[in-house]
Amino acid sequence: MKRFLLLLGLLSLLVACVPRTGVLGRYYTLVVQNKCFGNYSTVYVYMDGAQLLGAVSSGETRTFISIPEGSREFKAVPSTGKGDPYFVAYRMDADKTWVLCGK
């Protein structure tokens, strides 16, 4: 019985270490921190020019999961419609963090 429990514990550890993969490859997370104010107090975040991921308000950190691996372009558009969008391009080969208006 002890061997079975030990084997089950080791198997659980191995499964936890397996990278997240899907039909077409691996998936990662993008964390967006919005440190902006004014026109950029709330931004809409898009991936690859069209797919809306969600909104991020000032002082908020939001995690977007299941971003497919590969080269991705992200855009943050102010919800007020005033101001230019922010752009960033990442090679999604690991989890990434994008800080808006941060230094």
XYZ file of N, CA and C in Angstrom:
309
model
N 0.823 -1.191 0.000
C 0.000 0.000 0.000
C 0.873 1.262 0.000
N 1.985 1.202 0.786
C 2.885 2.348 0.825
C 3.495 2.612 -0.546
N 3.860 1.545 -1.237
C 4.442 1.692 -2.574
C 3.444 2.320 -3.541
N 2.203 1.899 -3.428
C 1.163 2.455 -4.302
C 0.996 3.950 -4.055
N 0.941 4.366 -2.806
C 0.791 5.783 -2.479
C 2.016 6.584 -2.918
N 3.202 6.026 -2.754
C 4.413 6.689 -3.203
C 4.415 6.845 -4.722
N 4.039 5.780 -5.416
C 3.961 5.832 -6.873
C 2.920 6.849 -7.332
N 1.787 6.893 -6.661
C 0.733 7.854 -6.992
C 1.218 9.288 -6.768
N 1.961 9.510 -5.687
C 2.514 10.837 -5.410
C 3.518 11.265 -6.460
N 4.397 10.355 -6.861
C 5.375 10.671 -7.899
C 4.710 10.935 -9.246
N 3.704 10.167 -9.549
C 2.967 10.370 -10.794
C 2.276 11.732 -10.800
N 1.732 12.136 -9.666
C 1.088 13.452 -9.557
C 2.089 14.569 -9.814
N 3.290 14.435 -9.284
C 4.322 15.441 -9.520
C 4.713 15.517 -10.986
N 4.824 14.384 -11.637
C 5.171 14.370 -13.059
C 4.089 15.023 -13.901
N 2.845 14.745 -13.601
C 1.735 15.329 -14.357
C 1.700 16.838 -14.165
N 2.000 17.322 -12.970
C 1.999 18.762 -12.700
C 3.082 19.489 -13.475
N 4.154 18.808 -13.842
C 5.271 19.435 -14.551
C 5.123 19.398 -16.069
N 4.126 18.752 -16.587
C 3.930 18.653 -18.031
C 3.489 20.011 -18.566
N 4.127 20.523 -19.626
C 3.716 21.813 -20.181
C 2.305 21.749 -20.751
N 1.633 22.903 -20.704
C 0.286 22.978 -21.247
C 0.354 22.908 -22.768
N -0.238 21.907 -23.333
C -0.224 21.763 -24.786
C -1.638 21.542 -25.276
N -1.847 21.875 -26.522
C -3.140 21.665 -27.149
C -2.934 20.972 -28.471
N -3.963 20.978 -29.279
C -3.919 20.313 -30.565
C -2.833 20.924 -31.457
N -2.707 22.245 -31.415
C -1.762 22.922 -32.302
C -0.485 23.371 -31.609
N -0.299 23.025 -30.349
C 0.921 23.413 -29.667
C 0.678 23.840 -28.238
N 1.631 24.580 -27.703
C 1.577 25.007 -26.314
C 0.815 26.316 -26.162
N 0.371 26.564 -24.940
C -0.350 27.785 -24.603
C 0.323 28.444 -23.407
N 0.287 29.774 -23.381
C 0.935 30.542 -22.326
C -0.021 31.611 -21.821
N 0.412 32.361 -20.799
C -0.411 33.433 -20.260
C 0.251 34.779 -20.526
N -0.592 35.784 -20.693
C -0.140 37.165 -20.811
C -0.736 37.927 -19.639
N 0.129 38.530 -18.843
C -0.318 39.357 -17.724
C -0.179 40.809 -18.160
N -1.274 41.585 -18.062
C -1.257 42.996 -18.440
C -1.479 43.825 -17.181
N -0.529 44.723 -16.895
C -0.647 45.649 -15.778
C -0.889 47.037 -16.342
N -1.996 47.659 -15.973
C -2.319 48.997 -16.458
C -1.992 50.016 -15.379
N -0.907 50.775 -15.594
C -0.501 51.820 -14.665
C -0.813 53.199 -15.233
N -1.695 53.243 -16.231
C -2.028 54.488 -16.914
C -3.196 55.197 -16.230
N -3.329 56.490 -16.547
C -4.443 57.305 -16.064
C -5.006 58.098 -17.231
N -6.041 58.875 -16.985
C -6.620 59.727 -18.019
C -7.314 58.902 -19.091
N -7.017 59.211 -20.350
C -7.654 58.504 -21.468
C -7.384 57.007 -21.444
N -6.310 56.591 -20.791
C -5.915 55.182 -20.765
C -6.305 54.487 -19.463
N -7.237 55.092 -18.710
C -7.614 54.497 -17.431
C -8.276 53.133 -17.612
N -8.899 52.919 -18.742
C -9.382 51.582 -19.115
C -9.007 51.349 -20.573
N -8.394 50.224 -20.821
C -7.992 49.884 -22.190
C -8.574 48.531 -22.564
N -8.853 48.378 -23.845
C -9.249 47.088 -24.403
C -8.002 46.450 -24.998
N -7.773 45.194 -24.680
C -6.582 44.489 -25.150
C -6.976 43.525 -26.258
N -6.294 43.658 -27.395
C -6.543 42.814 -28.560
C -5.309 41.983 -28.866
N -5.528 40.813 -29.457
C -4.426 39.960 -29.903
C -4.511 39.810 -31.416
N -3.376 39.969 -32.073
C -3.262 39.799 -33.527
C -4.246 40.663 -34.301
N -4.475 41.862 -33.796
C -5.258 42.849 -34.521
C -6.758 42.729 -34.443
N -7.299 41.600 -34.066
C -8.748 41.450 -34.131
C -9.381 40.837 -32.885
N -8.751 39.867 -32.290
C -9.384 39.127 -31.203
C -9.322 39.918 -29.902
N -10.493 40.309 -29.375
C -10.574 41.033 -28.111
C -10.337 40.060 -26.966
N -9.319 40.356 -26.149
C -9.043 39.523 -24.986
C -9.823 40.003 -23.768
N -9.957 41.330 -23.626
C -10.694 41.877 -22.495
C -10.254 43.291 -22.183
N -10.771 43.836 -21.079
C -10.466 45.196 -20.657
C -9.632 45.161 -19.382
N -8.767 46.181 -19.250
C -7.937 46.311 -18.052
C -8.042 47.759 -17.582
N -8.467 47.955 -16.346
C -8.627 49.293 -15.780
C -7.347 49.750 -15.100
N -7.269 51.049 -14.849
C -6.102 51.642 -14.203
C -5.855 51.005 -12.837
N -4.604 50.680 -12.574
C -4.240 50.055 -11.312
C -4.553 48.576 -11.234
N -5.065 48.027 -12.302
C -5.479 46.628 -12.323
C -4.436 45.770 -13.049
N -4.339 44.535 -12.625
C -3.542 43.532 -13.317
C -4.488 42.436 -13.764
N -4.411 42.086 -15.018
C -5.309 41.055 -15.565
C -4.488 39.993 -16.268
N -4.869 38.749 -16.062
C -4.181 37.616 -16.674
C -5.051 37.025 -17.767
N -4.481 36.922 -18.956
C -5.166 36.303 -20.093
C -4.502 34.950 -20.333
N -5.285 33.898 -20.270
C -4.748 32.550 -20.391
C -4.969 32.003 -21.799
N -4.337 30.915 -22.080
C -4.494 30.178 -23.344
C -4.080 30.980 -24.568
N -2.970 31.707 -24.454
C -2.411 32.402 -25.618
C -1.551 31.380 -26.363
N -1.862 31.103 -27.630
C -1.103 30.092 -28.370
C 0.352 30.506 -28.566
N 1.225 29.513 -28.631
C 2.639 29.804 -28.853
C 2.830 30.420 -30.233
N 3.968 31.083 -30.391
C 4.295 31.707 -31.667
C 4.350 33.220 -31.534
N 4.582 33.894 -32.642
C 4.668 35.352 -32.653
C 3.272 35.941 -32.567
N 3.078 36.829 -31.606
C 1.776 37.460 -31.382
C 1.965 38.960 -31.223
N 1.014 39.713 -31.757
C 0.994 41.164 -31.587
C -0.188 41.516 -30.702
N 0.067 42.381 -29.719
C -0.981 42.808 -28.802
C -1.164 44.313 -28.923
N -2.400 44.751 -28.749
C -2.733 46.166 -28.866
C -3.618 46.543 -27.688
N -3.332 47.688 -27.050
C -4.157 48.218 -25.973
C -4.763 49.525 -26.460
N -6.087 49.568 -26.579
C -6.807 50.714 -27.123
C -7.575 51.392 -25.995
N -7.430 52.728 -25.826
C -8.173 53.394 -24.765
C -9.681 53.294 -24.999
N -10.427 53.019 -23.934
C -11.879 52.847 -24.069
C -12.575 54.164 -24.413
N -11.928 55.299 -24.142
C -12.523 56.600 -24.453
C -12.465 56.908 -25.940
N -11.620 56.188 -26.666
C -11.448 56.460 -28.089
C -10.471 57.601 -28.342
N -9.990 58.221 -27.270
C -9.041 59.333 -27.391
C -7.651 58.831 -27.045
N -6.719 59.056 -27.930
C -5.341 58.616 -27.703
C -4.976 57.484 -28.635
N -3.690 57.376 -28.865
C -3.177 56.330 -29.751
C -3.079 55.008 -28.997
N -3.284 53.905 -29.700
C -3.129 52.597 -29.045
C -1.656 52.295 -28.751
N -1.459 51.447 -27.771
C -0.129 50.915 -27.476
C -0.006 49.560 -28.151
N 1.186 49.268 -28.662
C 1.442 47.998 -29.329
C 2.650 47.313 -28.697
N 2.618 45.991 -28.706
C 3.784 45.197 -28.310
C 3.716 43.876 -29.066
N 4.868 43.349 -29.419
C 4.947 42.039 -30.079
C 5.790 41.125 -29.207
N 5.300 39.933 -28.990
C 6.013 38.931 -28.201
C 6.083 37.624 -28.962
N 7.155 36.935 -28.761
C 7.248 35.530 -29.179
C 6.773 34.741 -27.973
N 5.599 34.153 -28.059
C 5.007 33.448 -26.927
C 5.645 32.064 -26.811
N 6.770 32.041 -26.090
C 7.449 30.787 -25.804
C 7.576 30.597 -24.293
N 6.967 31.552 -23.563
C 6.906 31.518 -22.099
C 5.814 32.505 -21.684
N 5.423 32.472 -20.430
C 4.462 33.448 -19.930
C 5.108 34.833 -19.984
N 4.314 35.860 -20.333
C 4.841 37.219 -20.498
C 4.032 38.196 -19.654
N 4.683 39.333 -19.304
C 4.026 40.435 -18.597
C 4.220 41.708 -19.401
N 3.117 42.429 -19.637
C 3.145 43.700 -20.367
C 2.680 44.772 -19.408
N 3.546 45.756 -19.137
C 3.222 46.848 -18.234
C 2.953 48.085 -19.064
N 1.739 48.627 -18.946
C 1.356 49.830 -19.669
C 1.673 51.040 -18.803
N 2.329 52.035 -19.394
C 2.699 53.293 -18.710
C 3.628 53.050 -17.536
N 4.343 51.969 -17.534
C 5.279 51.677 -16.440
C 6.704 51.915 -16.875
N 7.550 52.044 -15.906
C 8.972 52.253 -16.208
C 9.781 51.143 -15.630
